[in-house]
Structures are given as C-alpha cells and as structure tokens.
Amino acid sequence: MRGTTLRYYGKTKFSFLRLLPVVFIASFTFIVQNYLSLRVFFPPSSNDNDDDRITFLINTHNRISNYNINPTNLRPSTTNKKIAFVITITGCDDKNNIELVLDAPAILAESIRKTSLSSLYYHDNYDLLAVVHPNHTRCTRYLPEFGYRVLERELGFDPAALKYPLNVEIERKQCCGSIEYLKLEALTMVQYDVVIQLDTDMMILSPFDRLIDALLTGNTKGLPLVEYPNTGSHTAKSKELQPTTKNSNTITNSNTNHTTTRNYDFIFTRDYVQMRTYLEAHQMPIQGGFLVFRPSLEMYRHLVDVVLPRSNYVVNPKKRGTGGWQGLGYGPYYSGAQIQGFLSYIVGEMIFTQRALELDMCHYNHVSVSPTQKQNDTEICLFRHPQTGICRDCRQTSLSEIQSYHFVGNAKPWLCGKGMGPVYRQWFALRRELEEARGWPLPPPETEFFPNITLGYCNRSRHRGYKNMRETISLR
C-alpha cells in the first residue's frame, strides 16, 4: 500500500512538472498580449504627473470602448448596411459662433472616423452629410474639407400656414426657429439603412454598433434603455392624425423593393434638464441633438403633410400639464414648438410609440449637469431612474461607459472654462491630431491656461482665449 501511494504521488508530481513549461509560455503570452488591459488594474498613482493620469484615462477608455463591442451579439448578415451621420446647419455668426460650423463639425467628423475603425457596421465606410437651408449655404464653406457632403434642403412645409398660435411659436428663437425642422430631412434619406442625426457640438467616444443593431435586427442586448411604465398610453385627440399604417409591422426596403420585418424606427434620449414636477415622463422633451432614424418617406410625408398642418399648440393652458401639442402636455417648454416638443408628442401619442427606444442619457448623448434643480423652493431630481427610483447624477458616469458626449450650454470646449476635465482633453487632442495630419501649423502646447487639457488652444479663459480653426486655416 505504501509503495502504491508513493508511486501515485510520484506520477502526479512528474506530470505537473512536465506541464510547467506549457503553463509558463501560455501565461507569458497572455500577459504580453493583454498588457494594456492589465494596466487598467494598475493605474498611475497620485504621484504621477497629470499628463500620465489623463493619458491613462483616455487610453483606458478607448480600450474598454473597443472591448464593449461583442461581435457575437451582432448579426453578420447586417454588417454591409449603409450608414450616414448627419448634421444640420441652422445658421452661423462669423463673429460669435464660427466654431459651431467649423471647429465643432471638424472634431465631430474626426471622432466618427476614429471610432469607425473598430466598428463592425461602418468600419471606415459611412457618409458624412450636412443639411443646410439655401439661405445659409455660406455657413458650410469649410465642411467639405472634413469629409462632409453638403445638401441644400427647403422645409417640407410652410410654417406660416400652420394653425395659430403654432405658426408664431414655431418661429421663436428658443433654439433655431422653424428651420430646426430640417432635422426631419433625415427621414427622407432612404438610400441609407440608418441615419444618425447629431448636433455639431458632440464627440463620439465609441462605435454606435449596438444602437444600429437594435434598429436593423431588434437586438437591444447591451443597450442602456430607459423604460417607463405607461409611456405612450394616451391616444391622440384627432384620429385623423394617426398614420394608416400605425399597426403595420412591415416596410418596403427602398434598395431591394421587398417587404421586410420592421423592428424599431427611432432611437433618442430626453432632455431631463427641463424636468418639471407636473410633467409625466412621456411628456418630457426629446433631446434634439441625438436622433437615430430608419428613413421612411411615408413617415416623413405623414409628419409634414398631416400632423403638422392639423395640430394645435396650447400656449397658456388653464391647468399645468395640459399645454403644448394638442393640449396633451408636450410643451410649452424650451423648444416645445420646435423639434424637441414635436418629437416627444410623436413618440408619446401616435407614430413611434411602440417602435422607439429611449436610451440612458448618462451613456448616450451624455450631458454633464447637476442632477437636481430648485423649483418653487423645492429641490427636485431631474433624472430619476425608472426601475430603481434613484436620482441619477450623470457626472458620476465613468468615461469608459460614455458612448457620446454633448457639450451643451456654456460647456463648449472653445469657451475655455475652468472646469474642463479629461473628456475636454480628448476633444483638443482630436483637433491636434486632425491638424497635424493635414500639416497645419500647431500652437505651442505650453500655455498658462490648463496646458495639459487645452494643448495650447486656450491661452486664457472664456471665448476670447480660444484659437479657433479659422485662424489655423488662414495660416496654412
């Protein structure tokens, strides 16, 4: 028995020793191939300089963003689809906001290009389009330099012919007046399978494969969805506003001219900064800077020929929550008569009710704002998670979990504020890479104003301290 025991242990020891070289080689190979990933667990210490820590954050974000794309969750048969990214130019002021039609769309285009390199749907294969009204074509003269194809488009309806007071409210300069409805032109681009309408003051941080997959296949796995109970439970006052194909689950593909199963038509986020205590979740305005459509001429014609001309807009409701479109609470608020309130009305009441997806604004179309706001001496939560009831503070979202960032309000990089963090560094870094690739003159990175963030493009605070791209172009 003792001899048997010794032989047993001897064999075990011998077998294990023979495996040691294999285990060593496999471990070494794993460490070499995944060094950057393992670095996530050993970030720079607080003793490292700011450049190292910021570079670590940005590089870690880029790596994690790429890993977030799980090819097994995407259907290979759909990877040859046509994708378009669209911006809408609603006007320009050469003195005060040239950045919105030059610097911002240039950096947006560069962020799309870089993230497309790890996309399964539009790997370096997509179109950049800029929609502009004929009265504002001068605002687009720089855009072809960065890959945009400029499309001149008129509004598909006559704003003056709308019912009163909608015809007045729609022209208010709360955002851009009626010209903002040019964003609906995305629906007419039926040569594309998916059209992504973006504001120019945005930056893409990860490929949009998951949301494209949701539109094309119905696969929502991995998408941070916001689902509220009873959303869209109301019905429109006027039945004639309902499309005749509302309950249809089929569409005609403009490329192949055959009927296919329809999954989702529209993906969006909401503008919770405008939260009011008397508004229901489905009445909240949709954020107009991030709209993802499956194009449909039928849908477009119904919106501009039927819904807009026949809709009423209540400006001074007798009871809170009964104003706006058809008196159903979709307004009156900022941009209520423009695209933000209109699309909220469309989603909540009729067309997209069952075929739209709302995404968590902490991850897509991220806006860094305070989670609370004081109204009538009461502190209210702007964005409460519908499932957990927790008041969400999007500012606490890890950079690696943000798919796209929206520089709203006074948070524009070119305003050279003092609260800029790593995401701003990434915006300035994209500009530097873009200009360096074109051989344009670069500013010296050593400035007194946050040089590790602004990379020399801000030499003092506020707009007057920013070196805009037009100055760079004039120097080449």
mmCIF file of C-alpha atoms in Angstrom, residues 98 102-103 141-142 145-146 431 435 439-442 467-476:
data_model
loop_
_atom_site.group_PDB
_atom_site.id
_atom_site.type_symbol
_atom_site.label_atom_id
_atom_site.label_comp_id
_atom_site.label_asym_id
_atom_site.label_seq_id
_atom_site.Cartn_x
_atom_site.Cartn_y
_atom_site.Cartn_z
ATOM 1 C CA ILE A 98 -17.926 80.247 -36.058
ATOM 2 C CA LEU A 102 -16.109 74.848 -38.334
ATOM 3 C CA ASP A 103 -14.246 73.557 -35.278
ATOM 4 C CA ARG A 141 -17.924 76.565 -46.921
ATOM 5 C CA TYR A 142 -15.427 74.794 -44.633
ATOM 6 C CA GLU A 145 -12.568 69.938 -46.074
ATOM 7 C CA PHE A 146 -13.535 67.457 -43.371
ATOM 8 C CA ARG A 431 -8.182 68.666 -33.070
ATOM 9 C CA GLU A 435 -4.410 69.442 -37.891
ATOM 10 C CA GLY A 439 0.311 69.610 -41.901
ATOM 11 C CA TRP A 440 -1.330 72.705 -40.468
ATOM 12 C CA PRO A 441 0.585 74.944 -38.051
ATOM 13 C CA LEU A 442 0.129 73.827 -34.456
ATOM 14 C CA LYS A 467 -7.583 79.938 -31.013
ATOM 15 C CA ASN A 468 -10.257 78.883 -33.490
ATOM 16 C CA MET A 469 -9.643 76.733 -36.532
ATOM 17 C CA ARG A 470 -10.308 79.548 -38.988
ATOM 18 C CA GLU A 471 -7.138 81.235 -37.779
ATOM 19 C CA THR A 472 -5.251 77.993 -38.391
ATOM 20 C CA ILE A 473 -6.676 77.581 -41.894
ATOM 21 C CA SER A 474 -5.746 81.145 -42.810
ATOM 22 C CA LEU A 475 -2.130 80.470 -41.795
ATOM 23 C CA ARG A 476 -1.520 77.388 -43.913
#
